[in-house]
Short mmCIF file of C-alpha atoms in Angstrom, two decimals:
data_model
loop_
_atom_site.label_atom_id
_atom_site.label_comp_id
_atom_site.label_asym_id
_atom_site.label_seq_id
_atom_site.Cartn_x
_atom_site.Cartn_y
_atom_site.Cartn_z
CA MET A 1 0.00 0.00 0.00
CA ILE A 2 1.31 3.45 -0.93
CA ILE A 3 1.27 5.83 2.03
CA ASP A 4 1.27 9.63 2.13
CA ALA A 5 4.39 11.30 3.48
CA THR A 6 6.06 14.65 4.14
CA VAL A 7 9.59 15.67 3.17
CA VAL A 8 11.38 18.13 5.46
CA LEU A 9 14.34 19.92 3.90
CA ASP A 10 16.49 21.01 6.86
CA ILE A 11 19.49 23.14 5.88
CA GLY A 12 21.68 23.85 8.90
CA LYS A 13 24.84 25.90 8.79
CA THR A 14 27.04 22.79 8.85
CA ASN A 15 24.91 20.06 7.25
CA ALA A 16 21.76 19.68 5.16
CA LYS A 17 19.28 16.89 5.78
CA LEU A 18 16.26 15.50 3.94
CA THR A 19 13.79 13.47 5.98
CA LEU A 20 10.77 11.48 4.79
CA LEU A 21 8.07 11.16 7.48
CA ASP A 22 4.73 9.36 7.50
CA ALA A 23 1.40 10.78 8.64
CA ALA A 24 2.23 10.00 12.29
CA GLY A 25 5.62 11.70 12.16
CA ALA A 26 7.68 8.50 12.03
CA ILE A 27 10.85 8.68 9.94
CA LEU A 28 10.77 6.50 6.83
CA ALA A 29 14.09 7.61 5.33
CA GLU A 30 16.77 10.23 5.84
CA GLN A 31 19.75 11.52 3.87
CA ARG A 32 22.42 14.09 4.77
CA CYS A 33 25.12 16.06 3.00
CA PRO A 34 27.58 18.79 4.02
CA ASN A 35 26.45 22.38 3.55
CA THR A 36 29.55 23.76 1.90
CA ILE A 37 30.64 27.34 1.24
CA LEU A 38 32.36 28.28 -2.02
CA ASP A 39 35.23 30.62 -1.24
CA THR A 40 35.36 32.01 -4.77
CA ALA A 41 34.43 35.25 -6.54
CA PRO A 42 32.59 37.45 -6.01
CA TYR A 43 32.56 36.58 -2.25
CA PRO A 44 32.15 33.46 -0.07
CA HIS A 45 28.73 32.03 -0.90
CA HIS A 46 26.46 29.02 -0.52
CA ASP A 47 26.75 26.17 -3.02
CA THR A 48 23.05 26.23 -3.88
CA GLU A 49 23.43 24.29 -7.12
CA ARG A 50 25.02 21.32 -5.37
CA LEU A 51 22.24 21.36 -2.77
CA TRP A 52 19.62 21.62 -5.51
CA ASP A 53 21.00 18.60 -7.37
CA TRP A 54 21.17 16.61 -4.13
CA LEU A 55 17.60 17.64 -3.26
CA GLN A 56 16.29 16.57 -6.65
CA THR A 57 18.05 13.21 -6.59
CA THR A 58 17.08 12.40 -3.00
CA VAL A 59 13.44 13.41 -3.36
CA ALA A 60 13.17 11.25 -6.49
CA ALA A 61 14.44 8.28 -4.47
CA PHE A 62 12.03 9.09 -1.61
CA SER A 63 9.12 9.18 -4.08
CA GLN A 64 9.64 5.46 -4.65
CA LEU A 65 8.95 4.81 -0.96
CA ALA A 66 5.81 6.91 -0.45
CA ARG A 67 3.47 9.44 -2.05
CA ILE A 68 5.04 12.78 -1.12
CA THR A 69 2.29 15.29 -0.45
CA ALA A 70 4.36 18.18 0.94
CA ILE A 71 7.91 19.55 1.03
CA VAL A 72 8.70 21.83 3.97
CA PRO A 73 11.86 24.00 3.89
CA VAL A 74 13.57 24.65 7.25
CA THR A 75 16.87 26.55 7.25
CA HIS A 76 19.31 28.55 9.35
CA GLY A 77 18.83 32.29 9.60
CA ALA A 78 20.83 35.38 8.60
CA THR A 79 20.65 34.39 4.94
CA ALA A 80 18.73 35.74 1.96
CA ALA A 81 18.58 35.41 -1.81
CA LEU A 82 18.19 38.16 -4.39
CA VAL A 83 16.27 36.79 -7.36
CA ASP A 84 14.64 37.85 -10.58
CA ASP A 85 12.24 35.73 -12.62
CA ALA A 86 15.12 33.60 -13.93
CA GLY A 87 16.93 32.86 -10.67
CA LEU A 88 19.65 34.34 -8.48
CA VAL A 89 21.00 37.72 -9.53
CA LEU A 90 23.86 37.30 -7.05
CA PRO A 91 25.25 34.29 -5.17
CA ILE A 92 23.88 33.89 -1.64
CA LEU A 93 26.38 35.47 0.75
CA ASP A 94 27.73 33.40 3.65
CA TYR A 95 26.93 35.16 6.93
CA GLU A 96 30.31 34.16 8.39
CA SER A 97 32.09 36.20 5.74
CA THR A 98 33.93 39.25 7.07
CA LEU A 99 33.25 41.20 3.89
CA PRO A 100 30.13 43.03 5.09
CA GLN A 101 32.20 44.72 7.82
CA ALA A 102 33.79 46.94 5.18
CA LEU A 103 30.70 49.18 5.30
CA ALA A 104 29.79 48.50 8.91
CA ALA A 105 30.47 52.03 10.18
CA GLU A 106 28.34 53.53 7.42
CA TYR A 107 25.61 50.98 8.10
CA ASP A 108 25.62 51.83 11.82
CA THR A 109 24.21 55.26 11.01
CA LEU A 110 21.22 53.61 9.31
CA ARG A 111 20.39 50.57 11.45
CA PRO A 112 17.41 50.97 13.76
CA ALA A 113 17.74 51.14 17.54
CA PHE A 114 17.78 47.88 19.48
CA ALA A 115 14.60 48.99 21.26
CA ASP A 116 12.77 48.91 17.91
CA THR A 117 14.07 45.64 16.44
CA LEU A 118 15.38 43.73 19.51
CA SER A 119 18.14 42.73 17.08
CA PRO A 120 21.65 43.23 18.52
CA GLN A 121 24.62 44.39 16.51
CA LEU A 122 26.44 41.19 15.56
CA PRO A 123 29.76 40.34 13.88
CA CYS A 124 30.34 39.34 10.26
CA GLY A 125 27.07 39.18 8.34
CA LEU A 126 24.86 37.94 11.17
CA ASN A 127 22.66 41.02 10.79
CA LEU A 128 20.95 40.34 7.49
CA GLY A 129 20.32 44.06 6.96
CA LEU A 130 24.09 44.62 6.82
CA GLN A 131 24.46 41.90 4.18
CA LEU A 132 21.79 43.51 2.01
CA TYR A 133 23.30 46.97 2.47
CA TRP A 134 26.75 45.67 1.53
CA LEU A 135 25.39 43.96 -1.58
CA ALA A 136 23.42 47.05 -2.62
CA LYS A 137 26.54 49.22 -2.31
CA THR A 138 29.05 46.74 -3.73
CA CYS A 139 27.01 45.21 -6.57
CA PRO A 140 24.48 47.95 -7.42
CA GLN A 141 23.81 46.81 -10.99
CA GLU A 142 22.96 43.25 -9.99
CA PHE A 143 21.02 44.40 -6.91
CA SER A 144 18.87 46.66 -9.09
CA ARG A 145 17.82 43.62 -11.14
CA ALA A 146 16.36 41.84 -8.12
CA ARG A 147 12.63 41.39 -8.11
CA HIS A 148 12.48 39.77 -4.68
CA ILE A 149 14.46 39.52 -1.48
CA LEU A 150 13.78 36.00 -0.16
CA THR A 151 14.85 34.78 3.25
CA TYR A 152 16.49 31.37 3.01
CA PRO A 153 13.59 28.95 3.68
CA GLN A 154 11.47 30.95 1.27
CA TYR A 155 14.19 30.86 -1.40
CA TRP A 156 13.94 27.08 -1.44
CA ALA A 157 10.14 27.25 -1.40
CA TRP A 158 10.27 29.65 -4.36
CA ARG A 159 12.73 27.49 -6.24
CA LEU A 160 10.48 24.47 -5.81
CA SER A 161 7.13 26.17 -6.44
CA GLY A 162 7.82 29.41 -8.29
CA VAL A 163 5.82 31.35 -5.66
CA ALA A 164 7.56 34.13 -3.72
CA ALA A 165 6.69 34.70 -0.06
CA SER A 166 8.01 36.30 3.10
CA GLU A 167 7.69 34.79 6.60
CA VAL A 168 8.11 36.28 10.07
CA THR A 169 10.46 33.81 11.78
CA SER A 170 13.25 34.51 9.29
CA LEU A 171 12.47 38.23 9.03
CA GLY A 172 12.61 38.50 12.82
CA CYS A 173 15.86 36.57 13.29
CA HIS A 174 18.40 39.31 14.29
CA THR A 175 18.03 40.91 10.86
CA ASP A 176 17.48 44.62 11.70
CA LEU A 177 14.62 44.34 9.19
CA TRP A 178 11.66 43.66 11.50
CA GLN A 179 9.95 45.24 14.51
CA PRO A 180 8.73 42.23 16.49
CA GLN A 181 6.58 44.15 18.94
CA GLN A 182 4.80 46.00 16.14
CA GLY A 183 4.77 43.13 13.63
CA SER A 184 6.02 45.30 10.78
CA PHE A 185 9.12 46.12 8.76
CA SER A 186 11.72 48.36 10.38
CA SER A 187 12.73 51.87 9.43
CA LEU A 188 15.79 50.42 7.64
CA VAL A 189 13.59 48.66 5.06
CA HIS A 190 11.65 51.84 4.35
CA ARG A 191 14.76 54.04 4.29
CA MET A 192 16.51 51.77 1.80
CA GLU A 193 13.33 51.48 -0.29
CA TRP A 194 13.36 47.70 -0.04
CA THR A 195 9.71 47.33 1.00
CA GLN A 196 8.50 46.36 -2.47
CA LEU A 197 11.25 43.74 -2.80
CA PHE A 198 9.81 41.66 0.02
CA PRO A 199 6.92 39.52 -1.25
CA PRO A 200 3.67 39.21 0.73
CA LEU A 201 3.82 37.62 4.17
CA GLN A 202 2.61 34.05 4.45
CA ALA A 203 2.25 31.79 7.46
CA ALA A 204 5.04 29.23 7.82
CA TRP A 205 2.51 26.42 7.31
CA ALA A 206 0.85 27.99 4.24
CA PRO A 207 0.98 25.90 1.03
CA LEU A 208 2.41 28.12 -1.72
CA GLY A 209 1.67 25.82 -4.63
CA PRO A 210 2.63 22.52 -6.26
CA VAL A 211 6.17 21.47 -7.06
CA ARG A 212 6.98 22.72 -10.55
CA ALA A 213 7.96 20.51 -13.44
CA ASN A 214 8.39 17.28 -11.51
CA PRO A 215 6.15 14.43 -12.73
CA ALA A 216 7.38 12.23 -9.86
CA LEU A 217 5.58 14.54 -7.41
CA PRO A 218 2.12 15.11 -8.91
CA ASP A 219 0.33 15.65 -5.58
CA CYS A 220 3.04 17.56 -3.70
CA GLN A 221 2.54 21.04 -2.25
CA VAL A 222 5.43 23.29 -1.20
CA LEU A 223 4.97 24.96 2.17
CA CYS A 224 6.30 28.43 2.96
CA GLY A 225 8.80 27.12 5.54
CA ILE A 226 10.44 28.36 8.73
CA HIS A 227 13.65 29.38 10.50
CA ASP A 228 15.22 26.29 12.09
CA SER A 229 15.34 27.22 15.78
CA ASN A 230 11.74 28.39 15.50
CA ALA A 231 10.81 24.99 14.07
CA SER A 232 12.11 23.52 17.34
CA LEU A 233 9.77 25.82 19.28
CA LEU A 234 6.55 24.86 17.51
CA ARG A 235 5.44 22.09 19.83
CA TYR A 236 5.91 24.35 22.86
CA LEU A 237 3.66 27.16 21.64
CA ASP A 238 0.68 25.63 23.44
CA ALA A 239 2.56 26.03 26.75
CA GLU A 240 3.09 29.71 25.96
CA ALA A 241 -0.59 30.12 25.10
CA ASN A 242 -1.45 28.65 28.50
CA ASN A 243 0.98 31.05 30.23
CA GLN A 244 3.15 28.20 31.45
CA PRO A 245 6.80 29.24 31.79
CA ARG A 246 9.01 26.95 29.77
CA THR A 247 12.47 27.11 28.25
CA VAL A 248 13.80 25.38 25.15
CA LEU A 249 17.53 24.96 24.53
CA SER A 250 17.85 24.30 20.80
CA THR A 251 21.30 22.96 19.98
CA GLY A 252 23.29 22.46 16.80
CA THR A 253 25.93 24.73 15.31
CA TRP A 254 24.24 27.32 17.54
CA ALA A 255 22.92 26.76 21.06
CA ILE A 256 19.88 29.02 21.46
CA ALA A 257 18.03 29.37 24.74
CA ALA A 258 14.42 30.50 24.20
CA ALA A 259 12.57 31.47 27.37
CA PHE A 260 8.81 31.58 26.99
CA GLY A 261 7.36 34.24 29.26
CA ALA A 262 10.69 35.93 30.00
CA SER A 263 10.68 39.72 29.98
CA LEU A 264 11.97 41.38 26.83
CA ALA A 265 13.25 44.15 29.10
CA ARG A 266 16.06 41.83 30.26
CA LEU A 267 17.59 41.66 26.80
CA ASP A 268 21.10 43.11 26.60
CA GLU A 269 22.16 43.89 23.05
CA THR A 270 25.86 43.62 23.97
CA ALA A 271 25.49 39.97 25.07
CA ASP A 272 23.88 38.40 21.97
CA MET A 273 20.49 38.54 23.63
CA LEU A 274 17.63 39.13 21.24
CA ALA A 275 14.01 38.48 20.49
CA ASN A 276 13.33 35.81 17.93
CA VAL A 277 9.85 35.83 16.43
CA ASN A 278 7.89 32.59 16.64
CA ALA A 279 5.63 31.18 13.94
CA LEU A 280 2.64 33.04 15.36
CA GLY A 281 4.48 36.35 15.08
CA GLN A 282 5.17 36.69 18.81
CA PRO A 283 8.58 37.82 20.16
CA VAL A 284 10.42 35.32 22.40
CA ALA A 285 13.38 36.30 24.58
CA CYS A 286 16.50 34.40 23.49
CA MET A 287 20.23 34.19 24.11
CA ARG A 288 22.74 32.16 22.20
CA PHE A 289 26.29 31.09 21.64
CA MET A 290 27.92 28.97 18.96
CA GLY A 291 27.70 25.83 21.09
CA GLY A 292 28.11 23.12 18.48
CA ARG A 293 31.04 24.89 16.84
CA GLU A 294 32.75 25.49 20.19
CA PHE A 295 32.14 21.92 21.35
CA SER A 296 33.86 20.65 18.20
CA VAL A 297 36.90 22.87 18.79
CA LEU A 298 37.28 21.71 22.39
CA ALA A 299 36.47 18.02 21.79
CA GLY A 300 38.90 17.75 18.86
CA ALA A 301 38.81 16.21 15.42
CA ALA A 302 38.21 12.65 16.69
CA PRO A 303 35.92 13.06 19.72
CA GLN A 304 35.51 10.16 22.12
CA VAL A 305 32.70 10.13 24.65
CA CYS A 306 33.93 10.56 28.20
CA ASP A 307 32.67 8.93 31.37
CA SER A 308 31.76 10.52 34.70
CA ALA A 309 35.28 9.94 36.05
CA ASP A 310 36.72 12.20 33.32
CA LEU A 311 34.29 14.97 34.23
CA GLU A 312 35.04 14.60 37.95
CA ARG A 313 38.79 14.67 37.31
CA LEU A 314 38.62 17.95 35.38
CA VAL A 315 36.41 19.53 38.03
CA ARG A 316 38.66 18.35 40.83
CA GLN A 317 41.85 19.66 39.20
CA GLY A 318 40.23 22.92 38.11
CA THR A 319 40.62 22.58 34.34
CA LEU A 320 38.48 25.37 32.86
CA ALA A 321 37.67 26.33 29.28
CA LEU A 322 36.99 30.08 29.09
CA PRO A 323 35.09 31.68 26.20
CA CYS A 324 35.06 31.81 23.40
CA PHE A 325 36.12 29.30 20.77
CA ALA A 326 34.16 30.63 17.78
CA GLU A 327 34.41 33.88 15.87
CA SER A 328 30.68 34.45 15.37
CA GLY A 329 28.25 35.54 18.04
CA GLY A 330 27.68 34.80 21.70
CA PRO A 331 28.01 36.95 24.82
CA PHE A 332 31.82 36.84 24.73
CA VAL A 333 32.46 37.30 21.02
CA GLY A 334 35.84 38.87 20.36
CA GLN A 335 37.49 37.22 23.35
CA ALA A 336 40.02 34.50 22.64
CA GLY A 337 39.14 31.15 24.17
CA ARG A 338 41.69 29.66 26.53
CA ILE A 339 42.16 26.78 28.94
CA VAL A 340 43.35 27.40 32.49
CA GLY A 341 44.51 24.74 34.90
CA PRO A 342 45.97 21.37 33.89
CA ALA A 343 45.40 20.70 30.20
CA PRO A 344 43.24 17.73 29.19
CA GLN A 345 45.41 14.74 28.31
CA THR A 346 43.14 12.31 26.47
CA ALA A 347 40.39 12.46 23.85
CA GLN A 348 37.89 11.60 26.59
CA GLU A 349 39.10 14.50 28.72
CA HIS A 350 38.78 16.86 25.76
CA TYR A 351 35.18 15.65 25.34
CA ALA A 352 34.59 16.15 29.07
CA LEU A 353 35.94 19.71 28.94
CA ALA A 354 33.74 20.52 25.94
CA THR A 355 30.72 19.16 27.82
CA LEU A 356 31.47 21.17 30.95
CA TYR A 357 32.07 24.31 28.91
CA CYS A 358 28.80 24.08 26.98
CA ALA A 359 26.84 23.29 30.15
CA LEU A 360 28.37 26.30 31.92
CA MET A 361 27.69 28.57 28.94
CA SER A 362 24.09 27.34 28.73
CA ASP A 363 23.63 27.90 32.46
CA TYR A 364 25.03 31.42 32.09
CA CYS A 365 22.57 32.22 29.28
CA LEU A 366 19.62 30.77 31.20
CA ASP A 367 20.47 32.93 34.21
CA ALA A 368 20.76 36.04 32.05
CA LEU A 369 17.29 35.38 30.62
CA ASP A 370 15.83 34.50 34.03
CA ALA A 371 14.54 31.38 32.29
CA GLN A 372 11.73 29.66 34.19
CA GLY A 373 10.02 26.30 34.10
CA THR A 374 11.23 23.03 32.67
CA ILE A 375 14.25 23.31 30.37
CA THR A 376 14.01 21.01 27.36
CA VAL A 377 17.17 20.26 25.39
CA GLU A 378 16.62 19.79 21.65
CA GLY A 379 19.02 18.94 18.85
CA SER A 380 22.58 17.66 18.69
CA PHE A 381 23.40 17.92 22.40
CA THR A 382 20.77 15.25 23.09
CA ASP A 383 23.35 12.75 21.80
CA ASN A 384 25.75 13.74 24.57
CA PRO A 385 25.08 11.36 27.49
CA HIS A 386 26.33 13.86 30.10
CA PHE A 387 25.38 17.36 28.94
CA ALA A 388 21.82 17.48 30.31
CA CYS A 389 22.85 15.73 33.56
CA VAL A 390 25.56 18.34 34.20
CA LEU A 391 23.14 21.16 33.32
CA ALA A 392 20.61 19.67 35.75
CA ALA A 393 23.25 19.66 38.48
CA LEU A 394 23.97 23.34 37.76
CA ARG A 395 20.25 24.23 37.92
CA PRO A 396 18.76 22.16 40.76
CA ALA A 397 15.62 24.31 41.00
CA GLN A 398 14.49 23.35 37.48
CA ASP A 399 13.86 20.08 35.70
CA VAL A 400 16.04 19.52 32.64
CA ALA A 401 14.39 17.30 30.05
CA VAL A 402 15.90 15.77 26.93
CA SER A 403 13.88 15.44 23.75
CA THR A 404 13.87 11.81 22.65
CA ASP A 405 13.10 12.32 18.97
CA ALA A 406 15.71 12.69 16.28
CA SER A 407 15.40 16.41 15.65
CA GLY A 408 13.25 19.27 16.88
CA THR A 409 13.64 21.01 13.54
CA THR A 410 12.46 17.94 11.65
CA CYS A 411 9.49 17.52 13.99
CA GLY A 412 8.67 21.20 13.55
CA GLY A 413 8.76 20.90 9.78
CA TRP A 414 6.41 17.92 9.95
CA MET A 415 4.09 19.89 12.26
CA LEU A 416 3.76 22.67 9.67
CA HIS A 417 2.28 20.14 7.25
CA ARG A 418 0.04 18.78 10.02
CA TRP A 419 -0.79 22.16 11.51
CA GLY A 420 -3.06 21.73 14.49
CA GLU A 421 -1.94 18.15 15.11
CA VAL A 422 0.38 18.61 18.08
CA PRO A 423 2.53 15.47 18.47
CA VAL A 424 2.98 13.76 21.77
CA MET A 425 5.89 15.46 23.53
CA GLU A 426 8.51 12.80 24.05
CA ALA A 427 11.14 13.84 26.57
CA THR A 428 12.85 12.29 29.54
CA VAL A 429 13.90 14.20 32.65
CA ALA A 430 17.66 14.05 32.98
CA PRO A 431 19.05 12.74 36.27
CA VAL A 432 21.17 15.18 38.23
CA MET A 433 24.83 14.21 37.91
CA GLU A 434 26.54 14.14 41.29
CA VAL A 435 29.91 15.80 40.73
CA ASP A 436 31.83 16.77 43.86
CA GLY A 437 32.99 20.36 43.67
CA LEU A 438 30.80 21.36 40.70
CA THR A 439 29.31 24.37 42.51
CA ALA A 440 32.78 25.73 43.35
CA TYR A 441 33.94 24.93 39.78
CA ARG A 442 31.03 26.98 38.43
CA ALA A 443 31.90 29.88 40.75
CA GLN A 444 35.54 29.73 39.63
CA TRP A 445 34.50 29.75 35.96
CA ARG A 446 32.22 32.74 36.48
CA ALA A 447 34.90 34.63 38.37
CA HIS A 448 37.19 34.24 35.35
CA ILE A 449 34.61 35.44 32.83
CA ASN A 450 33.30 38.27 35.01
CA PRO A 451 36.10 39.20 37.40
CA THR A 452 34.45 42.45 38.57
CA ALA A 453 31.24 40.75 39.77
#
């Protein structure tokens, strides 16, 4: 019997993933590939053609397993495409490129105040408005040909369906382009006369149209799509509607703490605190650091999972990793990461230090947000057998739960196709890891990062 299924296209900063899910959300098939950057003229940019070929080939294979009725794009933020009717007028700029900084001082005179956008000033091209300004100034002829500015999920939706749309989760993702409390474009968009380049707003779950020119997918609709960390939040929106405090720690290349119910007044623009905008258009207080990237640096090229004895040894001897170990974003961006105390000696100790570091950074962000309620860990850190247990030990007043499904972003993409069908929340409460001296270790770490406190 042929069954109906959904394909979620999940493009993270490091890897891209295609997942085929049945009507109950069970995974039928999954394929991954690296998300590579081409460091060639005219500037470092995304290899969209390679991803497109991979998407076409993989979806064709998936169509032999089930009747695909929807494709849902889910992607990282801080990325946009400039297109005309034929395709890209310029390659899609990589947000980790340092090139946009060349006009940063000039852009600073134009960007709206943090109070208006709740979008902090970030390094490289992490403010999408800076990317667009740089492209408009550097490549004016090509920019003038653009018919649409498409945020990244909507670029893939447009490429599949031919229908252009805008969507709030990507527009409200530290872009300088959106006023989340007003639900409208910022003064920057009007000042630069970009308003007409953004197509009409659509809900993330809205079907835009059928897949174009693909006889293998005769019954397949393309959905508008969503920013990836907001996809992870979808199944928690009911808790927000019921005024239940809850916190989600979405992990991958970025670790993003989203605190439902937290006051937006606590946001500090100098500490990579911001308001993301959820799928319903509501601002959510967030703080983030490049957790997955920093974990990889600290754990090494061939990571080996540690045991509790490795963690206890590092705590006992006072081996500390101090931020930060990535060049993009986070509350300590611009500081050089360093290790104090005895250096880790084995691959397992490197893994242990990475775990302790990311737990301490997460704890720091949660405190800054005054995050309340159960903390649920989503994403790649759920594969770490110790991370949530250490975080639970650092935050004894709150439960720390671990999502048991493969990916919050994949689940969120599936939910968009099944809007209104909230899946059963599958999470297990992490046991508190008993580590002698952890409280003093935490205090020592904080004294190093904030010596005047």
